[in-house]
PDB file of C-alpha atoms in Angstrom:
ATOM      1  CA  MET A   1       0.006  -0.220  -0.161  1.00 49.00           C
ATOM      2  CA  HIS A   2       1.143   3.569  -0.668  1.00 61.00           C
ATOM      3  CA  LYS A   3       1.432   6.012   1.988  1.00 84.00           C
ATOM      4  CA  SER A   4      -0.146   8.251   0.315  1.00 88.00           C
ATOM      5  CA  ILE A   5      -3.502   6.608   0.087  1.00 91.00           C
ATOM      6  CA  ILE A   6      -3.058   6.996   3.981  1.00 95.00           C
ATOM      7  CA  ASN A   7      -3.322  10.726   3.683  1.00 93.00           C
ATOM      8  CA  ASP A   8      -5.895  10.450   1.057  1.00 93.00           C
ATOM      9  CA  ILE A   9      -8.482   8.882   3.428  1.00 94.00           C
ATOM     10  CA  ALA A  10      -7.017  11.330   5.997  1.00 95.00           C
ATOM     11  CA  SER A  11      -7.830  14.189   4.256  1.00 92.00           C
ATOM     12  CA  GLY A  12     -10.112  13.194   1.312  1.00 83.00           C
ATOM     13  CA  ASN A  13     -12.860  10.986  -0.118  1.00 83.00           C
ATOM     14  CA  THR A  14     -10.573   7.832  -0.394  1.00 89.00           C
ATOM     15  CA  LEU A  15     -11.905   4.559   0.960  1.00 90.00           C
ATOM     16  CA  ILE A  16     -10.252   1.097   1.073  1.00 91.00           C
ATOM     17  CA  GLY A  17     -12.641  -1.592   0.739  1.00 83.00           C
ATOM     18  CA  SER A  18     -15.990  -0.270  -0.215  1.00 66.00           C
ATOM     19  CA  GLY A  19     -17.010   1.073   2.832  1.00 70.00           C
ATOM     20  CA  VAL A  20     -20.558   1.375   4.439  1.00 67.00           C
ATOM     21  CA  PRO A  21     -23.912   3.070   3.620  1.00 64.00           C
ATOM     22  CA  PHE A  22     -25.306   5.127   6.703  1.00 54.00           C
ATOM     23  CA  ASP A  23     -28.659   3.597   6.950  1.00 55.00           C
ATOM     24  CA  SER A  24     -29.173   0.748   3.970  1.00 46.00           C
ATOM     25  CA  VAL A  25     -32.967   0.139   3.425  1.00 37.00           C
ATOM     26  CA  PHE A  26     -32.860  -3.726   4.833  1.00 38.00           C
ATOM     27  CA  PHE A  27     -31.458  -2.176   8.183  1.00 46.00           C
ATOM     28  CA  ARG A  28     -34.635   0.511   8.082  1.00 48.00           C
ATOM     29  CA  GLN A  29     -37.321  -2.388   7.452  1.00 42.00           C
ATOM     30  CA  THR A  30     -35.743  -4.486  10.117  1.00 45.00           C
ATOM     31  CA  MET A  31     -35.747  -1.401  12.581  1.00 47.00           C
ATOM     32  CA  HIS A  32     -39.396  -0.903  12.103  1.00 47.00           C
ATOM     33  CA  ALA A  33     -39.776  -4.845  12.414  1.00 45.00           C
ATOM     34  CA  CYS A  34     -38.410  -4.544  15.866  1.00 47.00           C
ATOM     35  CA  TRP A  35     -40.228  -1.059  16.887  1.00 44.00           C
ATOM     36  CA  ALA A  36     -43.334  -3.020  16.094  1.00 46.00           C
ATOM     37  CA  LEU A  37     -42.169  -6.131  18.116  1.00 43.00           C
ATOM     38  CA  LYS A  38     -41.062  -3.905  20.776  1.00 44.00           C
ATOM     39  CA  LYS A  39     -44.411  -1.912  21.172  1.00 46.00           C
ATOM     40  CA  SER A  40     -46.012  -5.409  21.878  1.00 44.00           C
ATOM     41  CA  GLY A  41     -43.843  -6.459  24.225  1.00 45.00           C
ATOM     42  CA  GLY A  42     -41.733  -8.902  22.120  1.00 41.00           C
ATOM     43  CA  ILE A  43     -38.419  -7.377  22.218  1.00 34.00           C
ATOM     44  CA  ASN A  44     -36.343  -4.433  23.247  1.00 33.00           C
ATOM     45  CA  LEU A  45     -35.179  -2.333  20.616  1.00 30.00           C
ATOM     46  CA  ALA A  46     -31.612  -1.627  19.326  1.00 27.00           C
ATOM     47  CA  TRP A  47     -30.313  -0.020  15.579  1.00 27.00           C
ATOM     48  CA  ALA A  48     -27.634  -0.435  13.392  1.00 32.00           C
ATOM     49  CA  SER A  49     -25.678   2.792  12.767  1.00 41.00           C
ATOM     50  CA  GLY A  50     -24.006   2.198   9.366  1.00 43.00           C
ATOM     51  CA  GLY A  51     -21.756   4.567   9.110  1.00 41.00           C
ATOM     52  CA  PRO A  52     -21.025   5.897   5.607  1.00 52.00           C
ATOM     53  CA  SER A  53     -18.698   5.590   5.090  1.00 74.00           C
ATOM     54  CA  HIS A  54     -15.489   7.748   5.655  1.00 92.00           C
ATOM     55  CA  THR A  55     -15.780   8.490   9.613  1.00 95.00           C
ATOM     56  CA  HIS A  56     -14.346   5.222  10.464  1.00 96.00           C
ATOM     57  CA  GLN A  57     -11.115   5.031   8.011  1.00 96.00           C
ATOM     58  CA  PHE A  58     -11.016   8.948   8.760  1.00 97.00           C
ATOM     59  CA  ILE A  59     -10.273   8.318  12.477  1.00 98.00           C
ATOM     60  CA  ALA A  60      -8.242   5.108  11.529  1.00 98.00           C
ATOM     61  CA  SER A  61      -6.049   6.731   9.199  1.00 98.00           C
ATOM     62  CA  ASN A  62      -5.571  10.284  10.888  1.00 98.00           C
ATOM     63  CA  GLY A  63      -4.219   8.002  14.181  1.00 99.00           C
ATOM     64  CA  ILE A  64      -1.438   6.569  12.044  1.00 98.00           C
ATOM     65  CA  LEU A  65      -0.705   9.930  10.785  1.00 98.00           C
ATOM     66  CA  ILE A  66      -0.890  11.650  14.347  1.00 99.00           C
ATOM     67  CA  LEU A  67       1.633   8.783  15.978  1.00 99.00           C
ATOM     68  CA  SER A  68       4.203   9.764  12.674  1.00 98.00           C
ATOM     69  CA  TYR A  69       4.009  13.183  13.426  1.00 98.00           C
ATOM     70  CA  ASP A  70       4.508  12.897  17.202  1.00 98.00           C
ATOM     71  CA  GLN A  71       7.072   9.706  17.152  1.00 96.00           C
ATOM     72  CA  GLY A  72       8.784   9.703  14.032  1.00 96.00           C
ATOM     73  CA  ASN A  73       8.028   7.838  10.703  1.00 95.00           C
ATOM     74  CA  ALA A  74      10.128   4.891  11.988  1.00 96.00           C
ATOM     75  CA  ILE A  75       7.489   4.183  14.245  1.00 95.00           C
ATOM     76  CA  ILE A  76       4.616   3.838  11.755  1.00 95.00           C
ATOM     77  CA  GLU A  77       6.925   1.957   9.497  1.00 96.00           C
ATOM     78  CA  HIS A  78       5.695  -1.065  11.728  1.00 97.00           C
ATOM     79  CA  LEU A  79       1.899  -0.364  10.537  1.00 97.00           C
ATOM     80  CA  TYR A  80       2.560  -0.790   6.800  1.00 96.00           C
ATOM     81  CA  GLU A  81       4.502  -4.149   7.201  1.00 95.00           C
ATOM     82  CA  ASP A  82       2.728  -7.026   5.710  1.00 94.00           C
ATOM     83  CA  ASN A  83      -0.100  -4.935   3.897  1.00 96.00           C
ATOM     84  CA  GLY A  84      -1.248  -3.662   7.518  1.00 98.00           C
ATOM     85  CA  ALA A  85      -2.380  -0.279   7.239  1.00 98.00           C
ATOM     86  CA  ASP A  86      -4.681  -1.207   3.756  1.00 97.00           C
ATOM     87  CA  ILE A  87      -5.843  -3.889   6.365  1.00 98.00           C
ATOM     88  CA  ILE A  88      -6.719  -1.877   9.100  1.00 98.00           C
ATOM     89  CA  MET A  89      -8.256   0.577   7.331  1.00 98.00           C
ATOM     90  CA  GLU A  90     -10.657  -2.021   5.467  1.00 97.00           C
ATOM     91  CA  TYR A  91     -11.875  -3.807   8.542  1.00 98.00           C
ATOM     92  CA  ALA A  92     -11.911  -0.382  10.383  1.00 98.00           C
ATOM     93  CA  ASP A  93     -15.465  -0.894   8.522  1.00 96.00           C
ATOM     94  CA  LYS A  94     -16.106  -4.347   8.583  1.00 97.00           C
ATOM     95  CA  PRO A  95     -18.199  -4.719  12.078  1.00 97.00           C
ATOM     96  CA  ASP A  96     -20.934  -2.605   9.955  1.00 94.00           C
ATOM     97  CA  VAL A  97     -21.201  -5.552   7.587  1.00 94.00           C
ATOM     98  CA  ASP A  98     -20.756  -8.869   9.870  1.00 96.00           C
ATOM     99  CA  GLU A  99     -21.176  -8.007  13.410  1.00 97.00           C
ATOM    100  CA  THR A 100     -24.594  -6.645  13.424  1.00 94.00           C
ATOM    101  CA  ASP A 101     -26.119  -8.701  15.882  1.00 92.00           C
ATOM    102  CA  MET A 102     -29.294  -9.820  13.709  1.00 91.00           C
ATOM    103  CA  PRO A 103     -31.974  -9.603  14.882  1.00 86.00           C
ATOM    104  CA  PHE A 104     -31.299  -7.149  17.708  1.00 81.00           C
ATOM    105  CA  ILE A 105     -29.645  -4.805  15.122  1.00 86.00           C
ATOM    106  CA  ASN A 106     -25.973  -3.649  16.553  1.00 91.00           C
ATOM    107  CA  ALA A 107     -26.349  -4.140  20.102  1.00 95.00           C
ATOM    108  CA  GLY A 108     -22.765  -4.798  20.258  1.00 97.00           C
ATOM    109  CA  HIS A 109     -22.139  -1.290  18.717  1.00 97.00           C
ATOM    110  CA  PHE A 110     -23.423   0.382  21.799  1.00 98.00           C
ATOM    111  CA  TYR A 111     -21.831   1.162  25.153  1.00 99.00           C
ATOM    112  CA  ASN A 112     -23.484   3.345  28.270  1.00 99.00           C
ATOM    113  CA  PRO A 113     -20.569   3.459  30.482  1.00 99.00           C
ATOM    114  CA  ALA A 114     -22.644   4.674  33.600  1.00 98.00           C
ATOM    115  CA  LYS A 115     -24.751   1.263  33.600  1.00 98.00           C
ATOM    116  CA  GLY A 116     -22.012  -1.088  31.309  1.00 98.00           C
ATOM    117  CA  THR A 117     -24.778  -2.006  28.675  1.00 98.00           C
ATOM    118  CA  ASN A 118     -25.599  -1.894  25.401  1.00 96.00           C
ATOM    119  CA  TYR A 119     -29.378  -1.001  24.310  1.00 90.00           C
ATOM    120  CA  TRP A 120     -30.858  -3.609  25.388  1.00 91.00           C
ATOM    121  CA  GLY A 121     -29.895  -3.177  28.634  1.00 95.00           C
ATOM    122  CA  LYS A 122     -27.546  -6.221  28.667  1.00 96.00           C
ATOM    123  CA  THR A 123     -23.865  -6.057  29.594  1.00 97.00           C
ATOM    124  CA  SER A 124     -23.098  -8.120  26.261  1.00 97.00           C
ATOM    125  CA  PRO A 125     -22.197  -7.655  23.558  1.00 98.00           C
ATOM    126  CA  THR A 126     -20.898  -4.134  23.850  1.00 98.00           C
ATOM    127  CA  ALA A 127     -18.657  -1.912  22.141  1.00 99.00           C
ATOM    128  CA  ASN A 128     -16.051  -1.917  25.171  1.00 99.00           C
ATOM    129  CA  GLN A 129     -16.360  -5.471  25.392  1.00 99.00           C
ATOM    130  CA  ARG A 130     -15.723  -5.863  21.441  1.00 99.00           C
ATOM    131  CA  PHE A 131     -13.343  -3.060  21.597  1.00 99.00           C
ATOM    132  CA  CYS A 132     -11.291  -5.162  24.128  1.00 99.00           C
ATOM    133  CA  VAL A 133     -12.072  -8.613  22.311  1.00 99.00           C
ATOM    134  CA  HIS A 134     -10.660  -7.863  19.123  1.00 99.00           C
ATOM    135  CA  TYR A 135      -7.381  -5.815  20.265  1.00 99.00           C
ATOM    136  CA  GLY A 136      -6.544  -8.977  22.692  1.00 99.00           C
ATOM    137  CA  ALA A 137      -7.186 -11.233  19.702  1.00 99.00           C
ATOM    138  CA  ALA A 138      -4.883  -8.499  17.443  1.00 99.00           C
ATOM    139  CA  VAL A 139      -1.852  -8.694  20.150  1.00 99.00           C
ATOM    140  CA  TYR A 140      -2.094 -12.504  20.636  1.00 99.00           C
ATOM    141  CA  ASN A 141      -1.856 -13.488  16.709  1.00 99.00           C
ATOM    142  CA  TYR A 142       0.798 -10.964  15.667  1.00 99.00           C
ATOM    143  CA  SER A 143       3.432 -13.031  16.131  1.00 98.00           C
ATOM    144  CA  SER A 144       2.011 -16.110  14.387  1.00 98.00           C
ATOM    145  CA  ASN A 145      -0.460 -14.374  11.634  1.00 98.00           C
ATOM    146  CA  LYS A 146      -0.026 -11.078  10.656  1.00 98.00           C
ATOM    147  CA  LYS A 147      -2.721 -10.527   8.470  1.00 98.00           C
ATOM    148  CA  PHE A 148      -5.353 -11.478  11.181  1.00 99.00           C
ATOM    149  CA  ALA A 149      -3.632  -9.040  13.479  1.00 99.00           C
ATOM    150  CA  TRP A 150      -4.212  -6.558  11.506  1.00 99.00           C
ATOM    151  CA  GLN A 151      -7.721  -7.277  10.643  1.00 99.00           C
ATOM    152  CA  GLU A 152      -8.766  -7.762  14.387  1.00 99.00           C
ATOM    153  CA  LEU A 153      -6.674  -4.323  14.999  1.00 99.00           C
ATOM    154  CA  GLY A 154      -8.861  -2.478  12.136  1.00 99.00           C
ATOM    155  CA  ARG A 155     -11.791  -4.257  14.105  1.00 99.00           C
ATOM    156  CA  ALA A 156     -10.593  -2.746  17.354  1.00 99.00           C
ATOM    157  CA  ILE A 157     -10.483   0.814  15.775  1.00 99.00           C
ATOM    158  CA  HIS A 158     -13.772   0.328  14.578  1.00 98.00           C
ATOM    159  CA  TYR A 159     -15.334   0.097  18.105  1.00 99.00           C
ATOM    160  CA  LEU A 160     -13.064   2.517  19.586  1.00 99.00           C
ATOM    161  CA  SER A 161     -14.465   4.884  17.098  1.00 98.00           C
ATOM    162  CA  ASP A 162     -17.912   3.650  17.898  1.00 98.00           C
ATOM    163  CA  LEU A 163     -17.054   4.492  21.882  1.00 99.00           C
ATOM    164  CA  ASN A 164     -16.283   8.044  20.913  1.00 98.00           C
ATOM    165  CA  VAL A 165     -20.345   8.851  19.620  1.00 98.00           C
ATOM    166  CA  PRO A 166     -22.429  10.695  21.865  1.00 98.00           C
ATOM    167  CA  HIS A 167     -25.307   8.313  20.867  1.00 98.00           C
ATOM    168  CA  HIS A 168     -23.297   4.944  20.953  1.00 98.00           C
ATOM    169  CA  ALA A 169     -22.436   5.872  24.315  1.00 99.00           C
ATOM    170  CA  SER A 170     -25.926   6.918  25.398  1.00 98.00           C
ATOM    171  CA  ASN A 171     -27.661   3.746  23.607  1.00 97.00           C
ATOM    172  CA  ARG A 172     -29.555   6.572  21.864  1.00 95.00           C
ATOM    173  CA  THR A 173     -31.312   5.014  18.278  1.00 81.00           C
ATOM    174  CA  PRO A 174     -32.593   6.613  14.847  1.00 76.00           C
ATOM    175  CA  LEU A 175     -35.994   5.993  16.416  1.00 79.00           C
ATOM    176  CA  ASP A 176     -35.695   8.040  19.220  1.00 87.00           C
ATOM    177  CA  SER A 177     -33.102  10.831  18.642  1.00 93.00           C
ATOM    178  CA  ASN A 178     -31.398  12.647  15.804  1.00 95.00           C
ATOM    179  CA  HIS A 179     -28.518   9.940  15.682  1.00 93.00           C
ATOM    180  CA  SER A 180     -28.241   9.566  11.716  1.00 91.00           C
ATOM    181  CA  VAL A 181     -28.494  13.345  11.141  1.00 94.00           C
ATOM    182  CA  TYR A 182     -25.591  13.864  13.828  1.00 96.00           C
ATOM    183  CA  GLU A 183     -23.570  10.891  12.458  1.00 94.00           C
ATOM    184  CA  LYS A 184     -23.981  12.439   8.637  1.00 94.00           C
ATOM    185  CA  TRP A 185     -23.533  15.796   9.992  1.00 96.00           C
ATOM    186  CA  VAL A 186     -20.048  14.971  11.404  1.00 96.00           C
ATOM    187  CA  ASP A 187     -18.841  12.625   8.340  1.00 95.00           C
ATOM    188  CA  ALA A 188     -19.381  15.816   5.829  1.00 94.00           C
ATOM    189  CA  ASN A 189     -17.727  18.072   8.481  1.00 97.00           C
ATOM    190  CA  ARG A 190     -15.072  15.497   9.555  1.00 97.00           C
ATOM    191  CA  PHE A 191     -12.028  17.572   7.768  1.00 97.00           C
ATOM    192  CA  ASN A 192     -12.644  20.424  10.232  1.00 98.00           C
ATOM    193  CA  TYR A 193     -11.721  18.335  13.224  1.00 98.00           C
ATOM    194  CA  ILE A 194      -8.596  17.107  11.990  1.00 98.00           C
ATOM    195  CA  ILE A 195      -5.907  17.263  14.562  1.00 98.00           C
ATOM    196  CA  THR A 196      -2.192  16.735  13.977  1.00 98.00           C
ATOM    197  CA  SER A 197      -0.917  16.017  17.609  1.00 98.00           C
ATOM    198  CA  CYS A 198      -1.789  14.019  20.846  1.00 99.00           C
ATOM    199  CA  PRO A 199      -0.696  15.097  24.504  1.00 98.00           C
ATOM    200  CA  ASN A 200       2.138  12.998  25.818  1.00 99.00           C
ATOM    201  CA  GLU A 201      -0.534  12.430  28.659  1.00 99.00           C
ATOM    202  CA  VAL A 202      -2.841  10.932  26.467  1.00 99.00           C
ATOM    203  CA  TYR A 203      -0.129   8.171  25.597  1.00 99.00           C
ATOM    204  CA  LYS A 204       0.878   7.426  28.950  1.00 99.00           C
ATOM    205  CA  TYR A 205      -2.780   6.852  29.957  1.00 99.00           C
ATOM    206  CA  CYS A 206      -2.974   4.134  26.996  1.00 99.00           C
ATOM    207  CA  MET A 207       0.577   2.836  27.959  1.00 99.00           C
ATOM    208  CA  ASP A 208      -1.041   2.806  31.640  1.00 99.00           C
ATOM    209  CA  ASN A 209      -4.056   0.932  31.608  1.00 99.00           C
ATOM    210  CA  SER A 210      -6.080  -1.517  30.495  1.00 99.00           C
ATOM    211  CA  ILE A 211      -7.728  -1.363  27.214  1.00 99.00           C
ATOM    212  CA  TRP A 212     -11.223  -1.813  28.909  1.00 99.00           C
ATOM    213  CA  VAL A 213     -10.119   1.282  31.155  1.00 99.00           C
ATOM    214  CA  ILE A 214      -9.202   2.937  28.209  1.00 99.00           C
ATOM    215  CA  GLY A 215     -12.902   2.898  26.325  1.00 99.00           C
ATOM    216  CA  HIS A 216     -14.718   3.385  29.531  1.00 99.00           C
ATOM    217  CA  LYS A 217     -12.966   6.576  29.951  1.00 99.00           C
ATOM    218  CA  MET A 218     -13.592   7.642  26.090  1.00 99.00           C
ATOM    219  CA  ALA A 219     -17.446   6.593  26.640  1.00 99.00           C
ATOM    220  CA  VAL A 220     -17.643   8.780  29.767  1.00 99.00           C
ATOM    221  CA  ASN A 221     -16.096  11.647  27.478  1.00 99.00           C
ATOM    222  CA  ALA A 222     -18.803  10.687  24.626  1.00 99.00           C
ATOM    223  CA  ASN A 223     -21.914  10.271  26.590  1.00 99.00           C
ATOM    224  CA  SER A 224     -21.268  13.403  28.682  1.00 99.00           C
ATOM    225  CA  ASN A 225     -21.676  15.313  25.064  1.00 99.00           C
ATOM    226  CA  ILE A 226     -24.566  13.545  24.607  1.00 98.00           C
ATOM    227  CA  GLN A 227     -26.958  16.585  25.219  1.00 98.00           C
ATOM    228  CA  TYR A 228     -25.246  18.679  22.503  1.00 99.00           C
ATOM    229  CA  ALA A 229     -25.239  16.342  19.956  1.00 98.00           C
ATOM    230  CA  LEU A 230     -28.845  16.001  20.252  1.00 98.00           C
ATOM    231  CA  GLN A 231     -29.616  19.357  19.628  1.00 96.00           C
ATOM    232  CA  SER A 232     -29.363  18.951  15.658  1.00 88.00           C
ATOM    233  CA  ASP A 233     -28.028  22.735  15.247  1.00 96.00           C
ATOM    234  CA  GLU A 234     -24.518  23.251  14.045  1.00 97.00           C
ATOM    235  CA  LYS A 235     -23.511  25.063  17.011  1.00 98.00           C
ATOM    236  CA  SER A 236     -24.398  22.143  19.148  1.00 98.00           C
ATOM    237  CA  MET A 237     -23.099  19.593  17.105  1.00 98.00           C
ATOM    238  CA  HIS A 238     -20.195  21.451  16.420  1.00 98.00           C
ATOM    239  CA  ILE A 239     -19.439  21.595  20.436  1.00 99.00           C
ATOM    240  CA  ALA A 240     -20.037  17.610  20.615  1.00 98.00           C
ATOM    241  CA  ALA A 241     -17.712  16.911  17.521  1.00 98.00           C
ATOM    242  CA  THR A 242     -14.942  19.000  18.959  1.00 99.00           C
ATOM    243  CA  ASN A 243     -15.147  17.020  22.314  1.00 99.00           C
ATOM    244  CA  THR A 244     -15.410  13.772  20.863  1.00 99.00           C
ATOM    245  CA  LEU A 245     -14.121  13.166  17.110  1.00 98.00           C
ATOM    246  CA  LYS A 246     -10.570  14.860  18.178  1.00 99.00           C
ATOM    247  CA  GLU A 247     -10.488  12.529  21.055  1.00 99.00           C
ATOM    248  CA  ALA A 248     -11.151   9.692  19.176  1.00 99.00           C
ATOM    249  CA  GLN A 249      -8.202  10.519  16.879  1.00 99.00           C
ATOM    250  CA  LYS A 250      -5.777  11.249  19.782  1.00 99.00           C
ATOM    251  CA  PHE A 251      -6.466   7.812  21.606  1.00 99.00           C
ATOM    252  CA  THR A 252      -6.458   5.814  17.983  1.00 99.00           C
ATOM    253  CA  ALA A 253      -2.594   7.258  17.963  1.00 99.00           C
ATOM    254  CA  GLY A 254      -2.259   6.158  21.767  1.00 99.00           C
ATOM    255  CA  ILE A 255      -3.802   2.659  20.659  1.00 99.00           C
ATOM    256  CA  TYR A 256      -1.679   2.157  18.089  1.00 99.00           C
ATOM    257  CA  LEU A 257       1.890   2.836  19.973  1.00 99.00           C
ATOM    258  CA  LYS A 258       0.438   0.689  22.827  1.00 99.00           C
ATOM    259  CA  PHE A 259      -0.354  -1.898  20.542  1.00 99.00           C
ATOM    260  CA  LEU A 260       3.497  -1.581  18.998  1.00 99.00           C
ATOM    261  CA  LYS A 261       4.703  -2.187  21.977  1.00 98.00           C
ATOM    262  CA  GLU A 262       2.641  -4.822  23.693  1.00 99.00           C
ATOM    263  CA  VAL A 263       3.798  -6.612  20.370  1.00 99.00           C
ATOM    264  CA  ARG A 264       7.444  -5.366  20.801  1.00 97.00           C
ATOM    265  CA  GLU A 265       7.730  -3.525  17.750  1.00 96.00           C
ATOM    266  CA  VAL A 266       9.099  -0.354  19.120  1.00 94.00           C
TER     267      VAL A 266
END
């Protein structure tokens, strides 16, 4: 993979793979079927927040660039080995395709840190749980199967991204909130929130804490911004995006560094 593609993803409309649509017809139809069952007392409601898109790969790519700016190009060279960066980008979208928790759409993409639950009110699956599982699998498999390790790291970054979305961290769906409106607005305006450096304290926090603790911390921050994200006016959504999309990029850089240290590449 040419490194220029990472720059194109971070600051343009390039995607690795086919990307993921926001709300497919299938998901909308299934959502309304689930809603009808919920009203009749059959099940609890969940939703798939598909994302377009660009946001997951935007976060994944900017994390690499931030790490290079802060720590030097030599460190990120390891992320390009065996087509690593390419695979990470592609698999940062994959959970919206093949980890959809049907029929309870994308329950495992939500995590309310105050309750430790997904949209169903269940403690499993959650976005933080999957963030931990995929990251752990990436570390465990790195020495024997790098391709699979890169895939798992990409999936982990997907859930890191979800944990930084106020609606995902508050169990708010498109049927009871502006969930889709907010995500589409952030995607369209993502270039306004590009950062080029991560504070040393974030790197240190990632080194000193478990993946679970890191994921929980991000979700607490995202959850605290839900009152802004719910407003649907640009001023309020700007506040939410500033406080969360930038955080996602910082912690992605921190997670990449943590990963490289744990697999003893640096």
